[in-house]
């Protein structure tokens, strides 16, 4: 297992966040072609005729975390202005590259205003990162101390934390299904295999919620050092909060509890009870059960009928950044369980080799 430094976690999170930004800015990644115009003409374009304040603020907010993480990953000993300048330059170059690439997508429009908003967001995030980054990610910071106490070491632990962060991001997708993920059917445009009926939907929703609660709880447990369930409870609470925010935003009328269906209520109770019992099992059994629950939940979400009674908030249709964000969360939500299963497999192999090495060492000592 490789060793890590305090700066490695914010650096890895910044890289993962940059990849997410790239996908959101270039979504849907189809129809690439040269427009025939100079690639950088947009940099000198005049003020746009139609200005949407919400889009501009979204561009600022979207780069705030990147600036914060980039600044937090830089050495604390260097002058503050230098760290701010370097993190801001990284944000500006990332935005410049993505805005320029948008010239090759007929569905996207490169904008110097977006570039300015992204750079401003990177700058504000960098200032905050220099001020508070070490408090969070430094050798004595909150995150590093918490990680050392609760999460397994090395890049294995960091990869697990990144996956948990992506799981939380996926909960912001526009669906009323609590903690569902792995919906390849919607991603690929495949029709639901089963017709809708209230009884069938409630039954699927119950099983899906229970399996999802069990899967995410045990997935988190597999990367934890201690048996204390508090981090798992906090993770599930954050997931519920993210899903509440998403349903309040995307459904109309504003319905923050659209996810709390009769099936979700039953699934929460059943899944919570199963998770409580599972946390008492040996680590190996928890590991196997986490993978099984992930497979079951992924199968259920692709088999269950669509809910025809959801009304989406059409007022969001003119906000391109909101639609891009929805495309991003939908992709993360759809692919997350497959990445989680790969992680569990790798973690199981590492633990098996580690235990074999320990057993071999004891045998040689006898």
Short mmCIF file of C-alpha atoms in Angstrom, two decimals:
data_model
loop_
_atom_site.label_atom_id
_atom_site.label_comp_id
_atom_site.label_asym_id
_atom_site.label_seq_id
_atom_site.Cartn_x
_atom_site.Cartn_y
_atom_site.Cartn_z
CA UNK A 1 0.00 0.00 0.00
CA UNK A 2 1.57 3.33 -1.04
CA UNK A 3 1.99 6.20 1.36
CA UNK A 4 0.34 9.57 0.80
CA UNK A 5 1.03 13.15 1.86
CA UNK A 6 -1.49 15.70 3.17
CA UNK A 7 -1.45 17.46 -0.21
CA UNK A 8 -2.35 14.32 -2.16
CA UNK A 9 -6.03 14.30 -1.17
CA UNK A 10 -6.84 17.88 -2.32
CA UNK A 11 -4.73 17.29 -5.45
CA UNK A 12 -6.65 14.12 -6.33
CA UNK A 13 -9.96 15.81 -5.58
CA UNK A 14 -8.96 18.77 -7.78
CA UNK A 15 -8.09 16.43 -10.66
CA UNK A 16 -11.38 14.56 -10.28
CA UNK A 17 -13.29 17.85 -10.12
CA UNK A 18 -11.51 19.13 -13.26
CA UNK A 19 -12.60 15.98 -15.10
CA UNK A 20 -16.20 16.57 -14.00
CA UNK A 21 -16.03 20.19 -15.16
CA UNK A 22 -14.71 19.04 -18.54
CA UNK A 23 -17.58 16.62 -19.00
CA UNK A 24 -20.19 19.21 -17.98
CA UNK A 25 -18.73 21.83 -20.35
CA UNK A 26 -18.46 19.47 -23.34
CA UNK A 27 -21.68 17.52 -22.77
CA UNK A 28 -23.09 15.74 -24.82
CA UNK A 29 -19.68 15.12 -26.50
CA UNK A 30 -21.18 14.50 -29.96
CA UNK A 31 -21.12 16.23 -33.32
CA UNK A 32 -17.52 17.45 -33.24
CA UNK A 33 -16.63 19.52 -36.31
CA UNK A 34 -14.67 22.63 -37.26
CA UNK A 35 -16.84 25.76 -37.60
CA UNK A 36 -14.48 27.41 -40.08
CA UNK A 37 -13.96 30.41 -37.76
CA UNK A 38 -10.74 31.17 -35.87
CA UNK A 39 -10.77 29.25 -32.60
CA UNK A 40 -9.98 32.25 -30.41
CA UNK A 41 -12.27 34.88 -31.97
CA UNK A 42 -14.66 34.56 -29.02
CA UNK A 43 -12.06 36.13 -26.72
CA UNK A 44 -12.62 39.53 -28.41
CA UNK A 45 -16.40 39.25 -28.79
CA UNK A 46 -18.48 42.21 -27.51
CA UNK A 47 -20.85 42.02 -24.54
CA UNK A 48 -23.59 39.48 -25.42
CA UNK A 49 -27.02 40.73 -26.42
CA UNK A 50 -28.71 38.33 -24.01
CA UNK A 51 -27.18 38.15 -20.55
CA UNK A 52 -28.44 35.62 -18.02
CA UNK A 53 -27.24 36.50 -14.54
CA UNK A 54 -27.94 33.00 -13.18
CA UNK A 55 -25.63 31.44 -15.80
CA UNK A 56 -22.84 33.90 -14.93
CA UNK A 57 -23.17 33.18 -11.21
CA UNK A 58 -23.21 29.46 -11.97
CA UNK A 59 -19.93 29.85 -13.87
CA UNK A 60 -18.38 31.55 -10.84
CA UNK A 61 -19.71 28.96 -8.39
CA UNK A 62 -18.61 26.06 -10.59
CA UNK A 63 -14.92 26.98 -10.32
CA UNK A 64 -14.88 27.94 -6.64
CA UNK A 65 -14.19 24.36 -5.44
CA UNK A 66 -11.47 23.89 -8.06
CA UNK A 67 -9.65 27.06 -6.97
CA UNK A 68 -9.96 26.06 -3.32
CA UNK A 69 -8.62 22.52 -3.86
CA UNK A 70 -5.84 23.67 -6.19
CA UNK A 71 -4.62 26.23 -3.64
CA UNK A 72 -4.92 23.73 -0.78
CA UNK A 73 -2.76 21.23 -2.70
CA UNK A 74 0.14 23.70 -3.04
CA UNK A 75 2.93 23.84 -0.42
CA UNK A 76 1.94 25.93 2.59
CA UNK A 77 5.41 27.48 2.89
CA UNK A 78 5.21 29.47 -0.35
CA UNK A 79 3.95 33.10 -0.36
CA UNK A 80 0.15 33.43 -0.36
CA UNK A 81 0.08 35.62 -3.48
CA UNK A 82 2.04 33.02 -5.41
CA UNK A 83 -0.34 30.21 -4.47
CA UNK A 84 -3.36 32.36 -5.34
CA UNK A 85 -1.82 33.30 -8.70
CA UNK A 86 -0.91 29.72 -9.57
CA UNK A 87 -4.30 28.26 -8.62
CA UNK A 88 -6.10 31.07 -10.50
CA UNK A 89 -3.92 30.49 -13.56
CA UNK A 90 -4.76 26.78 -13.49
CA UNK A 91 -8.48 27.61 -13.35
CA UNK A 92 -8.13 30.12 -16.20
CA UNK A 93 -6.20 27.66 -18.40
CA UNK A 94 -8.74 24.92 -17.72
CA UNK A 95 -11.59 27.23 -18.65
CA UNK A 96 -9.73 28.56 -21.72
CA UNK A 97 -9.15 25.05 -23.03
CA UNK A 98 -12.75 23.97 -22.50
CA UNK A 99 -14.30 27.15 -23.90
CA UNK A 100 -12.07 26.86 -26.98
CA UNK A 101 -13.04 23.21 -27.43
CA UNK A 102 -16.70 24.27 -27.39
CA UNK A 103 -16.07 25.93 -30.77
CA UNK A 104 -15.96 22.41 -32.20
CA UNK A 105 -19.36 21.45 -30.79
CA UNK A 106 -22.43 22.72 -32.67
CA UNK A 107 -24.56 22.50 -29.52
CA UNK A 108 -22.20 24.72 -27.49
CA UNK A 109 -21.14 28.38 -27.70
CA UNK A 110 -17.72 29.57 -26.56
CA UNK A 111 -17.99 32.71 -24.44
CA UNK A 112 -15.43 35.14 -23.06
CA UNK A 113 -17.98 35.99 -20.36
CA UNK A 114 -17.99 32.36 -19.22
CA UNK A 115 -14.19 32.41 -19.22
CA UNK A 116 -14.22 35.54 -17.05
CA UNK A 117 -16.74 34.04 -14.64
CA UNK A 118 -14.76 30.79 -14.36
CA UNK A 119 -11.52 32.68 -13.72
CA UNK A 120 -13.20 34.85 -11.09
CA UNK A 121 -14.56 31.71 -9.41
CA UNK A 122 -11.09 30.17 -9.47
CA UNK A 123 -9.62 33.33 -7.94
CA UNK A 124 -12.19 33.49 -5.13
CA UNK A 125 -11.73 29.79 -4.44
CA UNK A 126 -7.93 30.20 -4.41
CA UNK A 127 -8.14 33.03 -1.88
CA UNK A 128 -10.30 30.84 0.36
CA UNK A 129 -7.97 27.88 -0.22
CA UNK A 130 -4.91 29.85 0.88
CA UNK A 131 -6.77 31.10 3.94
CA UNK A 132 -8.45 27.86 5.05
CA UNK A 133 -6.97 25.08 2.91
CA UNK A 134 -4.34 24.05 5.47
CA UNK A 135 -6.94 24.11 8.25
CA UNK A 136 -8.81 21.47 6.28
CA UNK A 137 -6.18 19.53 4.34
CA UNK A 138 -2.88 20.26 6.10
CA UNK A 139 -0.90 17.75 8.17
CA UNK A 140 -2.84 18.87 11.26
CA UNK A 141 -6.01 19.78 9.37
CA UNK A 142 -9.52 18.54 10.08
CA UNK A 143 -9.79 16.32 6.99
CA UNK A 144 -6.32 14.78 7.30
CA UNK A 145 -6.73 13.97 11.00
CA UNK A 146 -10.21 12.56 10.41
CA UNK A 147 -8.95 10.53 7.48
CA UNK A 148 -6.02 9.12 9.47
CA UNK A 149 -8.34 8.10 12.29
CA UNK A 150 -11.26 6.68 10.35
CA UNK A 151 -10.20 5.72 6.79
CA UNK A 152 -7.72 3.10 5.59
CA UNK A 153 -4.40 4.56 4.46
CA UNK A 154 -2.73 5.15 1.13
CA UNK A 155 -4.26 5.77 -2.28
CA UNK A 156 -6.77 3.01 -1.58
CA UNK A 157 -8.40 5.15 1.09
CA UNK A 158 -8.25 8.26 -1.08
CA UNK A 159 -9.87 6.49 -4.02
CA UNK A 160 -12.68 5.38 -1.72
CA UNK A 161 -13.21 8.94 -0.48
CA UNK A 162 -13.34 10.23 -4.06
CA UNK A 163 -15.95 7.58 -4.89
CA UNK A 164 -18.04 8.61 -1.87
CA UNK A 165 -17.85 12.24 -3.02
CA UNK A 166 -19.00 11.16 -6.49
CA UNK A 167 -21.86 9.19 -4.93
CA UNK A 168 -23.02 12.34 -3.15
CA UNK A 169 -22.78 14.26 -6.43
CA UNK A 170 -24.92 11.60 -8.12
CA UNK A 171 -27.68 12.18 -5.56
CA UNK A 172 -28.22 15.61 -7.13
CA UNK A 173 -29.59 13.99 -10.30
CA UNK A 174 -33.18 14.64 -11.34
CA UNK A 175 -34.83 11.45 -10.15
CA UNK A 176 -37.22 10.73 -7.30
CA UNK A 177 -35.61 7.36 -6.54
CA UNK A 178 -33.68 7.55 -3.29
CA UNK A 179 -30.03 6.48 -3.59
CA UNK A 180 -30.62 4.75 -6.91
CA UNK A 181 -27.63 4.48 -9.24
CA UNK A 182 -26.50 2.48 -12.24
CA UNK A 183 -29.43 3.46 -14.48
CA UNK A 184 -27.92 2.54 -17.85
CA UNK A 185 -31.39 2.22 -19.37
CA UNK A 186 -32.07 5.96 -19.20
CA UNK A 187 -28.51 6.83 -20.18
CA UNK A 188 -28.78 4.72 -23.35
CA UNK A 189 -32.39 5.69 -24.13
CA UNK A 190 -33.84 2.19 -23.62
CA UNK A 191 -37.53 1.90 -22.77
CA UNK A 192 -38.63 0.47 -19.43
CA UNK A 193 -39.14 -3.31 -19.73
CA UNK A 194 -42.17 -3.34 -17.41
CA UNK A 195 -45.36 -1.21 -17.58
CA UNK A 196 -46.23 1.05 -14.66
CA UNK A 197 -48.61 0.00 -11.93
CA UNK A 198 -48.75 1.43 -8.45
CA UNK A 199 -48.23 -1.92 -6.73
CA UNK A 200 -45.31 -2.89 -8.95
CA UNK A 201 -43.62 0.51 -8.58
CA UNK A 202 -43.94 0.48 -4.79
CA UNK A 203 -42.54 -3.06 -4.58
CA UNK A 204 -39.53 -2.18 -6.78
CA UNK A 205 -39.01 1.10 -4.93
CA UNK A 206 -39.01 -0.70 -1.58
CA UNK A 207 -36.47 -3.30 -2.68
CA UNK A 208 -34.32 -0.71 -4.46
CA UNK A 209 -34.17 1.65 -1.48
CA UNK A 210 -33.37 -1.19 0.95
CA UNK A 211 -30.61 -2.58 -1.30
CA UNK A 212 -29.17 0.90 -1.91
CA UNK A 213 -29.04 1.74 1.80
CA UNK A 214 -27.29 -1.55 2.49
CA UNK A 215 -24.88 -1.07 -0.43
CA UNK A 216 -23.72 2.46 0.37
CA UNK A 217 -23.50 1.78 4.10
CA UNK A 218 -21.36 -1.33 3.68
CA UNK A 219 -19.32 0.26 0.89
CA UNK A 220 -18.34 3.03 3.31
CA UNK A 221 -17.69 0.47 6.05
CA UNK A 222 -15.25 -1.43 3.80
CA UNK A 223 -12.87 1.56 3.75
CA UNK A 224 -13.19 2.43 7.44
CA UNK A 225 -10.77 1.52 10.21
CA UNK A 226 -13.13 1.67 13.20
CA UNK A 227 -16.52 0.06 13.79
CA UNK A 228 -18.17 3.30 14.90
CA UNK A 229 -21.21 3.78 12.60
CA UNK A 230 -21.30 7.59 12.97
CA UNK A 231 -19.58 8.34 9.61
CA UNK A 232 -22.02 6.01 7.85
CA UNK A 233 -25.00 7.75 9.46
CA UNK A 234 -23.55 11.13 8.43
CA UNK A 235 -23.00 9.94 4.86
CA UNK A 236 -26.59 8.71 4.53
CA UNK A 237 -27.87 11.98 6.04
CA UNK A 238 -25.83 13.98 3.49
CA UNK A 239 -27.21 11.80 0.70
CA UNK A 240 -30.78 12.45 1.85
CA UNK A 241 -30.01 16.18 2.00
CA UNK A 242 -28.61 16.14 -1.55
CA UNK A 243 -31.63 14.22 -2.86
CA UNK A 244 -33.99 16.64 -1.10
CA UNK A 245 -32.23 19.60 -2.73
CA UNK A 246 -32.41 17.93 -6.15
CA UNK A 247 -36.12 17.11 -5.98
CA UNK A 248 -36.90 20.63 -4.71
CA UNK A 249 -35.01 22.06 -7.70
CA UNK A 250 -36.01 19.84 -10.60
CA UNK A 251 -39.63 18.95 -9.86
CA UNK A 252 -42.66 21.23 -9.80
CA UNK A 253 -44.28 22.44 -7.84
CA UNK A 254 -41.23 22.65 -5.56
CA UNK A 255 -41.30 19.17 -4.04
CA UNK A 256 -38.33 18.62 -1.71
CA UNK A 257 -39.78 15.33 -0.42
CA UNK A 258 -40.77 13.88 -3.80
CA UNK A 259 -38.32 11.07 -3.07
CA UNK A 260 -40.19 10.06 0.10
CA UNK A 261 -42.58 7.68 -1.64
CA UNK A 262 -44.36 4.82 0.16
CA UNK A 263 -41.75 2.45 -1.25
CA UNK A 264 -38.88 4.67 -0.08
CA UNK A 265 -40.37 4.84 3.43
CA UNK A 266 -40.54 1.06 3.67
CA UNK A 267 -37.14 0.64 2.03
CA UNK A 268 -35.52 3.04 4.50
CA UNK A 269 -36.86 1.02 7.42
CA UNK A 270 -35.91 -2.36 5.93
CA UNK A 271 -32.54 -1.20 4.62
CA UNK A 272 -31.67 0.52 7.89
CA UNK A 273 -32.44 -2.63 9.87
CA UNK A 274 -30.44 -4.81 7.47
CA UNK A 275 -27.51 -2.38 7.61
CA UNK A 276 -27.55 -2.34 11.41
CA UNK A 277 -27.36 -6.14 11.52
CA UNK A 278 -24.71 -6.26 8.77
CA UNK A 279 -22.42 -3.90 10.67
CA UNK A 280 -22.04 -6.64 13.28
CA UNK A 281 -20.77 -9.19 10.74
CA UNK A 282 -17.10 -10.01 10.10
CA UNK A 283 -15.29 -7.69 7.68
CA UNK A 284 -15.09 -10.33 4.93
CA UNK A 285 -18.86 -10.93 5.04
CA UNK A 286 -19.51 -7.17 4.93
CA UNK A 287 -17.28 -6.87 1.88
CA UNK A 288 -19.12 -9.63 0.01
CA UNK A 289 -22.53 -8.29 1.04
CA UNK A 290 -21.62 -4.77 -0.14
CA UNK A 291 -20.88 -6.07 -3.64
CA UNK A 292 -24.02 -8.21 -3.71
CA UNK A 293 -26.22 -5.29 -2.62
CA UNK A 294 -24.66 -3.07 -5.31
CA UNK A 295 -25.46 -5.67 -7.98
CA UNK A 296 -29.03 -6.13 -6.75
CA UNK A 297 -29.70 -2.37 -6.59
CA UNK A 298 -28.27 -1.85 -10.09
CA UNK A 299 -30.42 -4.63 -11.53
CA UNK A 300 -33.56 -3.27 -9.86
CA UNK A 301 -33.11 0.31 -11.08
CA UNK A 302 -32.83 -0.94 -14.67
CA UNK A 303 -35.88 -3.20 -14.40
CA UNK A 304 -38.36 -1.00 -12.54
CA UNK A 305 -41.06 0.91 -14.45
CA UNK A 306 -40.87 4.66 -14.97
CA UNK A 307 -42.95 6.98 -12.80
CA UNK A 308 -45.30 8.82 -15.22
CA UNK A 309 -46.51 11.34 -12.63
CA UNK A 310 -43.35 13.44 -12.27
CA UNK A 311 -43.52 17.02 -13.53
CA UNK A 312 -40.16 18.63 -14.26
CA UNK A 313 -39.50 22.32 -13.73
CA UNK A 314 -39.58 23.68 -17.28
CA UNK A 315 -38.32 27.10 -16.14
CA UNK A 316 -34.83 25.56 -15.88
CA UNK A 317 -34.76 24.73 -19.59
CA UNK A 318 -33.24 28.12 -20.55
CA UNK A 319 -30.38 27.80 -18.06
CA UNK A 320 -27.73 25.92 -20.04
CA UNK A 321 -25.44 25.41 -17.06
CA UNK A 322 -28.22 23.74 -15.07
CA UNK A 323 -28.84 21.35 -17.96
CA UNK A 324 -25.11 20.65 -18.24
CA UNK A 325 -25.01 19.95 -14.50
CA UNK A 326 -27.93 17.56 -14.89
CA UNK A 327 -26.08 15.74 -17.68
CA UNK A 328 -23.04 15.45 -15.43
CA UNK A 329 -24.92 14.12 -12.40
CA UNK A 330 -26.83 11.67 -14.59
CA UNK A 331 -23.57 10.25 -15.96
CA UNK A 332 -21.98 9.98 -12.49
CA UNK A 333 -25.13 8.41 -11.08
CA UNK A 334 -25.31 5.88 -13.92
CA UNK A 335 -21.68 4.75 -13.80
CA UNK A 336 -20.99 4.97 -10.06
CA UNK A 337 -21.90 1.39 -9.00
CA UNK A 338 -19.61 -0.09 -11.66
CA UNK A 339 -16.68 1.98 -10.42
CA UNK A 340 -17.63 1.02 -6.84
CA UNK A 341 -17.66 -2.69 -7.74
CA UNK A 342 -14.22 -2.37 -9.36
CA UNK A 343 -12.97 -0.62 -6.21
CA UNK A 344 -14.37 -3.35 -3.95
CA UNK A 345 -12.70 -6.00 -6.11
CA UNK A 346 -9.35 -4.22 -5.94
CA UNK A 347 -9.75 -3.68 -2.20
CA UNK A 348 -10.53 -7.36 -1.70
CA UNK A 349 -7.44 -8.38 -3.68
CA UNK A 350 -5.23 -6.01 -1.68
CA UNK A 351 -6.59 -7.28 1.62
CA UNK A 352 -6.16 -10.88 0.53
CA UNK A 353 -2.54 -10.29 -0.45
CA UNK A 354 -1.93 -8.36 2.76
CA UNK A 355 -3.35 -11.15 4.93
CA UNK A 356 -1.42 -13.79 2.97
CA UNK A 357 1.79 -11.84 3.48
CA UNK A 358 1.14 -11.60 7.23
CA UNK A 359 0.37 -15.32 7.43
CA UNK A 360 3.53 -16.12 5.46
CA UNK A 361 5.58 -13.96 7.79
CA UNK A 362 4.23 -15.80 10.81
CA UNK A 363 4.93 -19.14 9.13
CA UNK A 364 8.54 -18.21 8.43
CA UNK A 365 8.93 -17.13 12.04
CA UNK A 366 7.83 -20.50 13.38
#
